[in-house]
Every structure is written in structure tokens, then in C-alpha cells.
Amino acid sequence: MLFRYLFSTPYITKTCTLNKLNRTLSTLPQLSSEKYGVKRKEFGVLKNDDVKFFQSLISKERVLTDESELLPYNIDWIKNCRGQSKVVLKPKTTEEVSQILKYCNERRLAVCPQGGNTGLVGGSVPVFDEVIINFMLMNKIISVDELSGALVCEAGCILENLDNYARERNLIMPLDLGAKGSCQIGGNISTNAGGIRLLRYGNLQGTVLGVEAVKADGSIIDCLRTLKKDNTGYHLKHLFIGSEGTLGVVTKVAIQCPSLPKSVNLGFFGVESFDSVLQLYKSAKSSLGEILSAFEMADSLSIGTTVKNLKLTNPIGEYPFYVLIETHGSDEEHDSDKLSRFLSREMDSGLIVDGTVTAEETKMKSIWNIRESIAGAALHGGYMFKYDVSVPLRSYYELVHVLRRRLRAVDCKVYGYGHVGDGNIHINVVVPEYSKEVYGLLEPFIFEEVSKHKGSISAEHGVGFRKPQYIHYSKDQTSLQLMRDMKRVMDPNGILNPYKVLPDPS
Ligand code: FAD
Ligand code: MLT
Ligand code: ZN
């Protein structure tokens, strides 16, 4: 048994990894409309007068029309989808957003709201010529109440900036994800993003206290309360959490920030089987109790490929499975006591074969960097089919075996990793280049398998453009009809993020 503390591992910041990958677009992805055979709906077509109106409303500098400038706004992070928008608008205030939407609604111009464009299901980029409303300039922090932890900000604030700001005030953001250097809080809310600490701090449906949003017709909905409890009728904020920009656009957010933990530990462990991962999870929950803040797993291919592609260092040896266990607590002695007892028991039991534990910030960052870079590292291997499903824990890893068997004749890598505490596994299928044949082998097969387990076809990334036709595997027809009815009320002309979330009735 080798147990050690980490030595220096190169740390690539998340921001740096994201930017680097986003900017090395060597070949352009195929247009989404051609790749997936979508027909343009009958929306208005952008005219010079429309551009002139936008320029007069928000100034020339904040209206992009140059084709090369538009390119990064038209392509998604995993280079799977490409739209054909002719204009990007960068409003600075809710009033500007309201005026833009009012105009687009009257002119029947379709709109694609866009945050940090880190979404993984094609929801953040247009399919045809939708007007892109990008929120990057709505990035002001409005207030923070250090007593209650309520932080109020504009939708375009980058998650990492908010977290840094909160930390200076002994608070943290309740969510953390690998894209935090680029994703925006408005995008997080619109996708109901999960991330690595959902297990501890809960999901955004609980931590978002209030939102301000703009409806398709330009009317502003002010639900920007900072109260923890408010049972005055329907909880309208939930219309915007996870609706991926199809019911309205989020302009401001009030969110509950937990206290900055005084004591943080992170362990990275080698484990022999997936069954051991599950047993370890059960044991961690009961032994670590309230201090457990993350329990993540990755298989050997996920970690091996990431370390190799990004030239990182795996701090322990090679094992079939890896587990990351993090604790957040308020008393160093108490936490390390609990952790030591848990570790020595599970090393004796053989569930943990090897590992490293650290409380040093740079070393923790290095370990998290390996886990959080899995998605980006896969892009170095070619084209990635990406799935994000939740299934009962006992069946969590089965799908990886099933897919490997199904794809045995194909030149590909299939690997699984994810948020065990949330029952959410990510499966990446990496092929040298996009292939219709592999696509046909994967979909709808994978969703049928998920539905056999009564799982969800999207645990955290959303439905976006890539999954509306499969949503019925997770939603019955009555629920889908209610979704359509809500869409009609909120956006009667269907201008908000068309081709996303809701399946075409035909
Ligand atoms: P975008 O990608 O720009 O948009 C996402 C969706 O939200 C689109 O449908 C868009 O139209 C809509 N939208 C954006 N802003 C607004 C707004 N202001 N109003 C209305 N609609 C809006 N996701 C997780 O859940 N958990 C993870 O752990 C996680 N890790 C990731 C790691 C990496 C490396 C990457 C690249 C992505 C990861 N994601 C994860 C996915 C992605 O980061 C999240 O979905 C994130 O919440 C998207 O935020 P964004 O600002 O980039 O939104
Ligand atoms: C993660 O958990 O790393 C993210 O959700 C992104 C991914 O699916 O790789
Ligand atoms: Zn995830």
C-alpha cells in the first residue's frame, strides 16, 4: 500500500484549458441543419434595417455582423453544432434586453440566448440565422448580504469571478464545475447546472432565491427576491431554471451562498472494481456524514486519456477506477480525525488500494484539474459523442460495458466518469472523426437503455438541440403537452431558442 502526499503536478487553469480548446478550431464543424436534417421554421429574415435598429438601440460596437467575428458564437464548445447567425447583440442592461426582445417578437425574428457557450448539448448556438443575444457585458455584481449569504448579480457574471468575490467575503458559490472560468451564472441557471458539489450544496432549484427575466414579448418579470422562504403563489423562478432559454431570458439572479469552509481535504484513490466504488460511496456517506462535499469517479480510460492528452501527472498508479473524495468542514481537527478513521478502515478492508490525500490548495487544484479536464482532453482524440445520463446507482456503470460491446468493431474509446453522489454518469465515445454509422449505433440505443432503468436521458447538461427527439424517454406525453402549453403562454410566436428542448410535434 502506497499512501503519499502529492508532489508538484502542473496545474492548467480551467480558463486556460477552455480558451485554448475553443480557439484551436482547425476544421469547421458541419452546419447543424445539414448534419441533423432540420428545416428552418417560418421566422422573419434579418434585414439591414433590423441591424440599424439594433445599432441605434445598443450602439454599433455591441452589434457584431462580421462573418469571422461571428464564427465562435456560432459553434459550440464540443464542435458538434454550427449555426448560421448573422448578428450577435451584446446588451448591457435589462432594459436593452427587453427592447431587443420586443422588437424581435414583433418582427418574428428568432433568438438564441447565449452565456459562456460552454453548453454541451447544442443549446447555446443557433441552428439557422437566429439573433444571438450574448450576456457577457451584463456582468455586474449588485449586492451581497454577508449575514444571509444572498448574492445578487447580473446574468453574465462568470461563475469563477463570482466565486472569487464570494470567497473574499467568507462565502462560496453553491456550485462549481469544470467550465467555471467561462460559464455564466445565467447559463448555469438556464441549464440548471449540477457540478461537483451538488451532493453537498444541492441543486440550483434550491439555491437560487430569485431571478429577473425577460419574456419573449419584452416584458420584465421581477422575481428577484432574496428571501429563503416565499410561498406567495406559484414559484415563477422555476420557469427559468433549466428551461434553456426557451421560456424567457434570465437577466439577474439572487443566489444563496454557503459559508467558506474552514477546512478542506481532497483524496484521490485507486479502486479495483466498480462494486468497490459503490461500497466506498456508502461508507463515505456514513463515516464522513455532513462533511462529505464531493464523491466523483472516473474509470482508468478517462484518467489515462486525460493525463496523456494534456501531459498531466497522475499522482498515483494505474487502477481500473479512481475516486475523488472531498470534505468541506468547519473544524480541521474534527475533519481530519473523521477522514483518517474512514481511510484506515477502507485501506484495511481493501476498498482503497492506493491513494493520496491533501489539504494544500495547489495540490487539490492539480487533482481537480485532472478530473475536470476529462471533457476537454477527449477533444484531442477526435470527435466526441457525449452523454450525460442518470440511472440507479447499481446500474451506473453498466452502460459503459454495454456500449463497449455494441461498438467493439468500431475504432473508438468509450469511457465513463461522473458524479456518483448524484447518480449521474458521463459517457464519452471518442472516434477519430464524426461518423453517421457510429451515430446510428449510439442513438437512440443509449436512450432506450437508460429508459429501461427508468433513468434520465439528461442528468445535468439539458436537452438543448441534440436531445428533443429523445425527451419522450424521460417525459410522458401529458407532461410534454404541459411543456408545450407553457411555451405557448410564455412565447406565443416561438422565437426563443427554437429547435431546442421541445420536440417538433410532427
Ligand atoms: P451557454 O452554454 O451559453 O448556454 C447554455 C443554455 O442556456 C443555452 O440553451 C442558452 O440558450 C441558455 N442560456 C444561456 N444564458 C442564458 C440566459 N441569460 N438566459 C436564458 N438562457 C440562457 N454542466 C453541469 O451541469 N455540470 C458540470 O459539472 C459541467 N461541467 C462542465 C465542464 C466543462 C469543461 C464544460 C465545457 C462544460 C461543463 N458543463 C457542466 C456544461 C456547461 O458548462 C453548463 O451547462 C453551464 O451551465 C452553461 O453555462 P454557459 O454560460 O456557458 O451557457
Ligand atoms: C463533468 O462532470 O466533467 C462535466 O459535466 C462535463 C462532462 O460531461 O465531461
Ligand atoms: Zn458533470
Coordinates of C-alpha atoms and ligand atoms in Angstrom, one line a residue:
M1 CA 0.0 0.0 0.0
L2 CA 1.4 3.3 -1.1
F3 CA 0.0 6.4 0.5
R4 CA 1.5 9.7 -0.1
Y5 CA 1.1 13.4 -0.4
L6 CA 1.2 15.0 -3.8
F7 CA 4.2 16.5 -5.2
S8 CA 4.2 19.2 -7.9
T9 CA 1.9 18.4 -10.7
P10 CA 1.5 21.0 -13.5
Y11 CA -1.7 22.9 -13.0
I12 CA -3.5 24.1 -16.1
T13 CA -6.2 26.6 -15.1
K14 CA -9.7 25.8 -16.3
T15 CA -10.0 29.1 -18.0
C16 CA -6.8 28.5 -19.9
T17 CA -7.9 25.0 -21.0
L18 CA -11.2 26.2 -22.2
N19 CA -9.9 29.1 -24.1
K20 CA -7.2 27.1 -25.7
L21 CA -9.5 24.5 -27.0
N22 CA -12.1 26.9 -28.1
R23 CA -9.6 28.8 -30.2
T24 CA -7.9 26.0 -31.9
L25 CA -10.7 25.4 -34.4
S26 CA -8.8 23.7 -37.1
T27 CA -11.7 22.4 -39.1
L28 CA -15.2 23.8 -39.1
P29 CA -18.0 21.5 -37.9
Q30 CA -20.7 20.7 -40.4
L31 CA -23.8 23.0 -40.2
S32 CA -26.2 21.6 -37.6
S33 CA -29.2 22.0 -40.0
E34 CA -27.4 19.7 -42.6
K35 CA -25.9 17.3 -40.1
Y36 CA -29.2 16.6 -38.4
G37 CA -31.6 17.4 -41.3
V38 CA -33.6 20.3 -39.7
K39 CA -35.9 22.5 -41.7
R40 CA -36.0 26.2 -40.9
K41 CA -39.2 27.4 -39.3
E42 CA -41.1 30.4 -40.8
F43 CA -39.3 33.2 -38.9
G44 CA -38.5 36.7 -40.2
V45 CA -35.2 37.2 -42.0
L46 CA -32.8 39.7 -40.7
K47 CA -32.6 42.9 -42.8
N48 CA -30.3 45.9 -42.9
D49 CA -33.0 47.9 -41.1
D50 CA -33.0 45.4 -38.3
V51 CA -29.3 45.8 -37.9
K52 CA -29.6 49.6 -38.0
F53 CA -32.3 49.4 -35.3
F54 CA -30.1 47.3 -33.0
Q55 CA -27.2 49.6 -33.6
S56 CA -29.3 52.6 -32.6
L57 CA -30.5 50.8 -29.6
I58 CA -27.3 49.5 -28.1
S59 CA -24.5 51.1 -30.1
K60 CA -22.6 49.9 -33.2
E61 CA -19.7 48.3 -31.1
R62 CA -22.1 45.9 -29.5
V63 CA -23.7 44.6 -32.7
L64 CA -21.4 42.1 -34.4
T65 CA -22.1 41.3 -38.1
D66 CA -18.7 40.4 -39.5
E67 CA -18.7 36.7 -40.5
S68 CA -15.3 35.8 -39.0
E69 CA -16.2 37.6 -35.8
L70 CA -19.5 35.7 -35.6
L71 CA -17.9 32.3 -36.0
P72 CA -17.1 31.5 -32.4
Y73 CA -20.6 32.5 -31.4
N74 CA -22.0 30.1 -34.0
I75 CA -20.0 27.0 -32.9
D76 CA -20.5 25.1 -29.7
W77 CA -17.8 24.0 -27.2
I78 CA -17.5 20.4 -28.4
K79 CA -17.6 21.5 -32.1
N80 CA -20.7 19.4 -32.6
C81 CA -23.1 22.1 -33.7
R82 CA -22.7 25.1 -36.1
G83 CA -25.3 27.7 -36.6
Q84 CA -25.6 30.5 -39.2
S85 CA -26.4 33.6 -37.2
K86 CA -25.8 36.9 -39.0
V87 CA -25.8 39.0 -35.9
V88 CA -24.6 39.0 -32.2
L89 CA -26.0 41.5 -29.8
K90 CA -24.4 42.4 -26.5
P91 CA -26.8 44.2 -24.3
K92 CA -25.6 45.9 -21.1
T93 CA -28.9 46.3 -19.2
T94 CA -32.2 44.5 -18.7
E95 CA -34.0 47.4 -20.4
E96 CA -31.9 46.8 -23.6
V97 CA -32.7 43.1 -23.5
S98 CA -36.4 44.0 -23.1
Q99 CA -36.3 46.3 -26.1
I100 CA -34.4 43.8 -28.2
L101 CA -36.9 41.0 -27.5
K102 CA -39.9 43.3 -28.0
Y103 CA -38.5 44.2 -31.5
C104 CA -37.6 40.6 -32.4
N105 CA -41.0 39.4 -31.3
E106 CA -42.8 42.0 -33.4
R107 CA -40.6 41.1 -36.4
R108 CA -40.8 37.4 -35.7
L109 CA -37.0 37.2 -35.6
A110 CA -35.9 34.0 -33.8
V111 CA -33.4 34.5 -30.9
C112 CA -30.7 32.3 -29.3
P113 CA -29.7 33.5 -25.8
Q114 CA -26.0 32.7 -25.1
G115 CA -23.9 32.8 -22.0
G116 CA -20.4 31.5 -21.9
N117 CA -21.1 29.0 -24.7
T118 CA -19.9 26.1 -22.7
G119 CA -23.1 24.1 -23.0
L120 CA -22.7 20.5 -24.2
V121 CA -26.0 19.8 -25.9
G122 CA -26.0 22.5 -28.7
G123 CA -28.5 24.8 -26.9
S124 CA -26.2 27.8 -26.8
V125 CA -25.7 28.2 -30.5
P126 CA -28.2 28.9 -33.2
V127 CA -29.3 26.3 -35.7
F128 CA -30.1 28.7 -38.6
D129 CA -29.9 32.5 -38.5
E130 CA -31.3 33.2 -35.0
V131 CA -30.2 36.5 -33.5
I132 CA -27.7 35.7 -30.8
I133 CA -28.1 37.7 -27.5
N134 CA -24.9 37.3 -25.6
F135 CA -24.8 38.3 -22.0
M136 CA -21.1 38.8 -21.4
L137 CA -21.4 42.5 -20.8
M138 CA -24.1 42.1 -18.2
N139 CA -21.5 41.3 -15.6
K140 CA -22.1 43.4 -12.5
I141 CA -22.3 42.1 -9.0
I142 CA -25.2 44.1 -7.4
S143 CA -25.1 43.2 -3.7
V144 CA -24.1 40.6 -1.2
D145 CA -25.5 40.1 2.2
E146 CA -22.7 38.6 4.3
L147 CA -25.2 37.7 7.0
S148 CA -27.7 35.7 4.9
G149 CA -25.3 34.8 2.1
A150 CA -27.6 36.1 -0.6
L151 CA -25.7 37.4 -3.6
V152 CA -27.4 39.4 -6.3
C153 CA -25.8 39.8 -9.7
E154 CA -26.4 40.2 -13.5
A155 CA -26.8 37.1 -15.6
G156 CA -23.5 37.5 -17.5
C157 CA -21.2 37.2 -14.4
I158 CA -18.7 34.4 -14.9
L159 CA -19.1 31.7 -12.2
E160 CA -15.4 31.8 -11.2
N161 CA -15.4 35.6 -10.8
L162 CA -18.5 35.2 -8.5
D163 CA -16.8 32.5 -6.5
N164 CA -13.6 34.6 -6.1
Y165 CA -15.8 37.6 -5.0
A166 CA -17.7 35.4 -2.5
R167 CA -14.5 33.9 -1.1
E168 CA -13.2 37.3 -0.2
R169 CA -16.3 37.6 2.0
N170 CA -16.1 34.2 3.6
L171 CA -18.7 32.7 1.3
I172 CA -18.6 30.4 -1.7
M173 CA -20.8 29.9 -4.7
P174 CA -23.0 26.8 -4.1
L175 CA -22.0 25.3 -7.5
D176 CA -18.6 24.5 -9.1
L177 CA -17.9 23.0 -12.5
G178 CA -15.0 22.5 -14.8
A179 CA -16.3 25.3 -17.1
K180 CA -16.4 27.8 -14.3
G181 CA -13.8 30.1 -15.9
S182 CA -16.1 30.7 -18.9
C183 CA -19.7 29.8 -18.0
Q184 CA -22.0 32.5 -16.7
I185 CA -24.5 32.3 -13.9
G186 CA -27.4 33.0 -16.3
G187 CA -26.3 30.0 -18.3
N188 CA -25.9 27.9 -15.2
I189 CA -29.4 28.8 -14.1
S190 CA -30.9 28.2 -17.6
T191 CA -29.3 24.7 -17.7
N192 CA -29.9 24.0 -14.0
A193 CA -26.2 23.1 -13.9
G194 CA -25.1 20.5 -11.4
G195 CA -21.3 20.2 -11.0
I196 CA -19.1 18.6 -8.5
R197 CA -20.6 19.7 -5.2
L198 CA -24.3 19.2 -5.8
L199 CA -24.1 16.3 -3.4
R200 CA -23.4 18.8 -0.6
Y201 CA -25.0 22.1 -1.5
G202 CA -28.0 20.9 -3.5
N203 CA -29.1 22.0 -6.9
L204 CA -30.0 25.4 -8.3
Q205 CA -33.7 24.8 -7.9
G206 CA -32.9 25.1 -4.2
T207 CA -30.1 27.6 -4.0
V208 CA -31.5 30.2 -6.5
L209 CA -33.5 32.6 -4.4
G210 CA -34.9 34.7 -7.2
V211 CA -34.4 35.8 -10.8
E212 CA -35.3 38.7 -13.0
A213 CA -36.2 37.5 -16.5
V214 CA -37.5 38.9 -19.8
K215 CA -40.3 37.3 -21.6
A216 CA -40.4 36.9 -25.4
D217 CA -42.6 40.0 -25.8
G218 CA -40.1 42.1 -23.8
S219 CA -42.0 42.2 -20.5
I220 CA -39.8 42.1 -17.5
I221 CA -40.6 39.6 -14.7
D222 CA -39.2 40.7 -11.4
C223 CA -38.9 37.7 -9.1
L224 CA -35.5 38.9 -7.8
R225 CA -36.2 38.2 -4.1
T226 CA -33.5 37.3 -1.7
L227 CA -35.9 35.6 0.8
K228 CA -35.3 32.0 1.7
K229 CA -39.0 31.4 2.1
D230 CA -41.7 33.0 0.0
N231 CA -44.8 31.0 -0.6
T232 CA -46.8 33.6 -2.4
G233 CA -48.4 31.6 -5.2
Y234 CA -46.5 29.9 -8.0
H235 CA -42.8 29.8 -7.7
L236 CA -42.2 31.6 -11.0
K237 CA -38.4 31.5 -10.8
H238 CA -38.6 27.8 -11.6
L239 CA -39.9 28.6 -15.1
F240 CA -36.4 29.8 -15.9
I241 CA -34.3 27.3 -14.0
G242 CA -33.4 24.6 -16.5
S243 CA -35.6 25.8 -19.4
E244 CA -32.6 26.5 -21.5
G245 CA -33.7 29.9 -22.8
T246 CA -36.9 28.7 -24.3
L247 CA -39.3 30.4 -21.9
G248 CA -37.5 33.7 -21.2
V249 CA -34.1 35.1 -20.7
V250 CA -32.5 35.5 -17.3
T251 CA -31.1 38.9 -16.7
K252 CA -30.4 39.0 -12.9
V253 CA -30.0 36.3 -10.3
A254 CA -30.2 36.1 -6.5
I255 CA -28.4 33.1 -5.1
Q256 CA -27.7 31.6 -1.7
C257 CA -24.0 31.3 -1.0
P258 CA -22.8 28.8 1.7
S259 CA -20.1 29.8 4.2
L260 CA -16.5 29.3 3.1
P261 CA -15.4 26.0 4.6
K262 CA -12.5 26.5 7.1
S263 CA -11.2 23.0 6.5
V264 CA -11.0 21.3 3.1
N265 CA -9.5 17.9 2.3
L266 CA -9.2 16.1 -1.0
G267 CA -8.4 12.4 -1.6
F268 CA -7.7 10.7 -4.9
F269 CA -7.9 6.9 -4.6
G270 CA -7.3 3.8 -6.8
V271 CA -10.0 1.2 -6.6
E272 CA -10.2 -2.3 -8.1
S273 CA -13.8 -2.6 -9.3
F274 CA -17.0 -0.5 -9.8
D275 CA -18.6 -2.5 -7.0
S276 CA -15.8 -1.2 -4.7
V277 CA -16.6 2.4 -5.8
L278 CA -20.2 1.9 -4.7
Q279 CA -19.2 0.3 -1.4
L280 CA -16.8 3.1 -0.8
Y281 CA -19.6 5.7 -1.5
K282 CA -21.8 4.0 1.0
S283 CA -19.1 4.0 3.6
A284 CA -18.1 7.7 2.9
K285 CA -21.6 8.8 3.4
S286 CA -22.0 7.2 6.7
S287 CA -18.4 7.8 8.0
L288 CA -17.9 11.4 6.8
G289 CA -21.6 12.4 7.1
E290 CA -22.1 16.2 6.9
I291 CA -18.5 17.0 5.8
L292 CA -18.7 15.0 2.6
S293 CA -18.7 17.6 -0.2
A294 CA -17.9 15.6 -3.4
F295 CA -17.7 11.9 -4.4
E296 CA -16.6 11.6 -8.0
M297 CA -15.5 8.6 -10.0
A298 CA -13.6 8.1 -13.3
D299 CA -12.6 4.8 -15.0
S300 CA -9.0 4.1 -16.0
L301 CA -9.5 5.1 -19.6
S302 CA -10.9 8.6 -18.6
I303 CA -8.0 9.4 -16.4
G304 CA -5.4 7.7 -18.6
T305 CA -6.5 9.6 -21.7
T306 CA -6.7 12.9 -19.9
V307 CA -3.3 12.6 -18.3
K308 CA -1.8 11.6 -21.6
N309 CA -3.5 14.1 -23.9
L310 CA -2.9 17.1 -21.6
K311 CA 0.5 15.9 -20.3
L312 CA -0.6 15.9 -16.7
T313 CA 0.7 13.7 -13.9
N314 CA -1.4 11.0 -12.3
P315 CA -0.3 11.2 -8.7
I316 CA -1.0 7.5 -8.0
G317 CA -0.5 4.4 -10.1
E318 CA -2.9 2.9 -12.7
Y319 CA -6.1 1.4 -11.4
P320 CA -9.4 0.2 -13.0
F321 CA -11.3 3.0 -11.2
Y322 CA -10.5 6.3 -9.5
V323 CA -12.4 8.0 -6.8
L324 CA -12.2 11.6 -5.6
I325 CA -13.5 12.3 -2.2
E326 CA -13.6 15.9 -0.9
T327 CA -14.6 17.2 2.5
H328 CA -15.8 20.7 3.5
G329 CA -16.0 21.4 7.2
S330 CA -15.5 24.0 9.9
D331 CA -13.0 22.2 12.2
E332 CA -9.7 20.9 10.9
E333 CA -9.1 18.6 13.7
H334 CA -12.6 17.1 13.7
D335 CA -12.5 16.7 9.9
S336 CA -9.1 15.1 9.6
D337 CA -10.0 12.8 12.5
K338 CA -13.0 11.6 10.7
L339 CA -11.2 11.3 7.4
S340 CA -8.3 9.3 9.0
R341 CA -10.6 6.8 10.6
F342 CA -12.5 6.3 7.3
L343 CA -9.3 6.0 5.3
S344 CA -7.6 3.5 7.6
R345 CA -10.8 1.4 7.7
E346 CA -11.2 1.3 4.0
M347 CA -7.5 0.7 3.3
D348 CA -7.7 -2.3 5.7
S349 CA -10.9 -3.5 4.0
G350 CA -9.2 -3.3 0.6
L351 CA -11.7 -1.0 -0.9
I352 CA -9.0 1.7 -1.3
V353 CA -5.9 0.2 -2.9
D354 CA -3.8 3.3 -3.3
G355 CA -4.2 7.0 -2.9
T356 CA -3.2 10.4 -1.9
V357 CA -4.8 12.9 0.4
T358 CA -4.0 16.6 0.6
A359 CA -5.3 19.8 2.2
E360 CA -2.9 22.0 0.3
E361 CA -4.6 24.3 -2.2
T362 CA -2.3 23.9 -5.2
K363 CA -2.3 20.1 -4.8
M364 CA -6.0 20.0 -4.5
K365 CA -6.3 22.1 -7.7
S366 CA -4.0 19.7 -9.5
I367 CA -6.2 16.7 -8.6
W368 CA -9.4 18.5 -9.5
N369 CA -7.8 19.7 -12.7
I370 CA -7.4 16.1 -13.8
R371 CA -11.0 15.2 -13.1
E372 CA -12.4 18.4 -14.6
S373 CA -10.3 18.2 -17.8
I374 CA -11.7 14.9 -18.9
A375 CA -14.2 16.5 -21.3
G376 CA -11.6 18.9 -22.8
A377 CA -9.0 16.2 -23.1
A378 CA -11.3 14.0 -25.1
L379 CA -11.5 16.6 -27.8
H380 CA -7.8 16.0 -28.6
G381 CA -8.8 12.4 -29.6
G382 CA -11.0 13.5 -32.5
Y383 CA -14.8 13.7 -32.4
M384 CA -16.8 13.2 -29.2
F385 CA -20.3 11.8 -28.8
K386 CA -21.2 12.9 -25.3
Y387 CA -23.8 11.5 -23.0
D388 CA -24.9 12.6 -19.6
V389 CA -27.4 10.3 -18.0
S390 CA -28.7 9.3 -14.6
V391 CA -29.5 5.8 -13.7
P392 CA -29.9 4.0 -10.4
L393 CA -26.5 3.6 -8.8
R394 CA -26.4 -0.2 -9.0
S395 CA -26.7 0.1 -12.8
Y396 CA -24.5 3.3 -13.0
Y397 CA -21.5 1.8 -14.9
E398 CA -23.3 -1.0 -16.8
L399 CA -24.0 1.3 -19.8
V400 CA -20.3 1.7 -20.4
H401 CA -19.9 -2.1 -20.8
V402 CA -23.0 -2.4 -23.0
L403 CA -21.7 0.4 -25.3
R404 CA -18.2 -1.1 -25.5
R405 CA -19.7 -4.5 -26.6
R406 CA -22.0 -2.7 -29.1
L407 CA -19.1 -0.7 -30.6
R408 CA -16.5 -3.5 -30.5
A409 CA -16.0 -3.4 -34.3
V410 CA -15.6 0.4 -34.3
D411 CA -12.3 2.4 -33.8
C412 CA -13.4 4.3 -30.7
K413 CA -12.8 4.8 -27.0
V414 CA -15.8 4.6 -24.6
Y415 CA -15.3 5.9 -21.1
G416 CA -17.3 6.7 -18.1
Y417 CA -16.9 9.1 -15.2
G418 CA -19.1 11.3 -13.2
H419 CA -20.9 12.5 -10.1
V420 CA -21.6 9.2 -8.2
G421 CA -23.3 11.1 -5.4
D422 CA -25.9 12.3 -7.9
G423 CA -26.3 9.1 -9.8
N424 CA -25.1 11.0 -12.9
I425 CA -22.6 9.3 -15.2
H426 CA -21.0 11.0 -18.2
I427 CA -20.1 8.7 -21.1
N428 CA -17.8 9.9 -23.8
V429 CA -17.5 8.0 -27.1
V430 CA -14.5 9.3 -28.9
V431 CA -13.9 8.5 -32.6
P432 CA -11.3 9.8 -35.0
E433 CA -13.9 11.8 -36.8
Y434 CA -17.7 12.2 -36.9
S435 CA -19.3 9.1 -38.4
K436 CA -23.0 8.7 -39.2
E437 CA -22.7 5.0 -38.8
V438 CA -21.4 5.3 -35.2
Y439 CA -24.1 8.0 -34.5
G440 CA -26.7 5.4 -35.7
L441 CA -25.3 2.8 -33.4
L442 CA -25.4 5.1 -30.4
E443 CA -28.7 6.9 -30.8
P444 CA -31.5 6.1 -29.9
F445 CA -29.9 2.9 -28.5
I446 CA -28.3 4.6 -25.5
F447 CA -31.5 6.4 -24.5
E448 CA -33.5 3.1 -24.8
E449 CA -31.1 1.5 -22.4
V450 CA -31.4 4.5 -20.0
S451 CA -35.2 4.3 -20.2
K452 CA -35.1 0.5 -19.3
H453 CA -33.6 1.6 -16.0
K454 CA -36.1 4.4 -15.6
G455 CA -33.2 6.8 -15.8
S456 CA -33.0 10.3 -17.2
I457 CA -31.6 10.9 -20.7
S458 CA -30.1 14.2 -19.4
A459 CA -28.9 14.4 -15.8
E460 CA -27.3 17.8 -15.9
H461 CA -26.4 19.2 -19.4
G462 CA -30.0 19.6 -20.6
V463 CA -31.9 18.7 -23.7
G464 CA -30.7 21.5 -25.9
F465 CA -30.7 21.0 -29.7
R466 CA -29.3 17.4 -29.5
K467 CA -32.0 15.7 -27.5
P468 CA -35.6 17.0 -28.0
Q469 CA -36.4 13.9 -30.2
Y470 CA -35.5 11.7 -27.3
I471 CA -37.1 13.6 -24.5
H472 CA -40.1 11.2 -24.5
Y473 CA -37.8 8.6 -23.0
S474 CA -37.9 10.6 -19.8
K475 CA -41.2 12.6 -20.0
D476 CA -44.6 11.2 -20.7
Q477 CA -47.0 12.7 -23.3
T478 CA -49.1 14.5 -20.8
S479 CA -46.1 16.2 -19.3
L480 CA -44.8 17.1 -22.8
Q481 CA -48.2 18.6 -23.6
L482 CA -48.0 20.8 -20.5
M483 CA -44.5 21.9 -21.5
R484 CA -45.9 22.9 -24.9
D485 CA -48.7 24.7 -23.3
M486 CA -46.3 26.7 -21.1
K487 CA -44.2 27.5 -24.1
R488 CA -47.2 28.9 -25.9
V489 CA -48.1 31.1 -22.9
M490 CA -44.6 32.4 -22.4
D491 CA -43.6 32.7 -26.1
P492 CA -46.6 32.5 -28.4
N493 CA -44.5 33.2 -31.5
G494 CA -41.9 30.6 -30.6
I495 CA -39.0 33.0 -31.1
L496 CA -37.0 31.9 -28.0
N497 CA -34.3 29.3 -28.8
P498 CA -36.3 27.4 -31.4
Y499 CA -35.4 23.8 -32.3
K500 CA -34.3 23.3 -28.7
V501 CA -35.8 21.3 -25.8
L502 CA -39.3 20.7 -27.1
P503 CA -39.7 18.1 -29.9
D504 CA -41.3 19.1 -33.1
P505 CA -44.9 17.8 -32.9
S506 CA -44.6 16.4 -36.4
Ligands
FAD1 P1 -24.3 28.5 -22.6 O1 -23.6 27.3 -22.9 O2 -24.0 29.8 -23.3 O3 -25.9 28.2 -22.7 C1 -26.5 27.1 -22.2 C2 -28.0 27.2 -22.4 O4 -28.5 28.2 -21.6 C3 -28.4 27.5 -23.8 O5 -29.7 26.9 -24.1 C4 -28.6 29.0 -23.8 O6 -29.6 29.4 -24.7 C5 -29.1 29.2 -22.4 N1 -28.8 30.5 -21.8 C6 -27.5 31.0 -21.5 N2 -27.6 32.1 -20.9 C7 -28.9 32.4 -20.7 C8 -29.6 33.5 -20.1 N3 -29.0 34.5 -19.5 N4 -31.0 33.5 -20.2 C9 -31.6 32.4 -20.8 N5 -31.0 31.4 -21.4 C10 -29.6 31.4 -21.3 N6 -22.6 21.3 -16.7 C11 -23.0 20.8 -15.5 O7 -24.2 20.8 -15.2 N7 -22.2 20.2 -14.6 C12 -20.9 20.2 -14.8 O8 -20.1 19.7 -14.0 C13 -20.4 20.7 -16.0 N8 -19.1 20.7 -16.3 C14 -18.6 21.2 -17.5 C15 -17.3 21.1 -17.8 C16 -16.8 21.6 -19.0 C17 -15.3 21.6 -19.2 C18 -17.7 22.1 -19.9 C19 -17.2 22.7 -21.2 C20 -19.0 22.2 -19.7 C21 -19.5 21.7 -18.5 N9 -20.9 21.7 -18.2 C22 -21.3 21.2 -17.0 C23 -21.8 22.3 -19.1 C24 -22.0 23.8 -19.1 O9 -20.8 24.4 -18.6 C25 -23.1 24.2 -18.3 O10 -24.3 23.8 -18.9 C26 -23.2 25.7 -18.0 O11 -24.2 25.9 -17.0 C27 -23.5 26.5 -19.2 O12 -23.3 27.9 -18.9 P2 -23.0 28.9 -20.1 O13 -23.0 30.3 -19.5 O14 -21.8 28.5 -20.8 O15 -24.3 28.8 -21.0
MLT2 C1 -18.2 17.0 -15.9 O1 -18.7 16.5 -15.0 O2 -17.0 16.9 -16.1 C2 -19.0 17.8 -16.8 O3 -20.4 17.6 -16.7 C3 -18.6 17.8 -18.3 C4 -18.5 16.4 -18.9 O4 -19.5 15.8 -19.2 O5 -17.4 16.0 -19.2
ZN3 ZN -20.9 16.7 -14.9

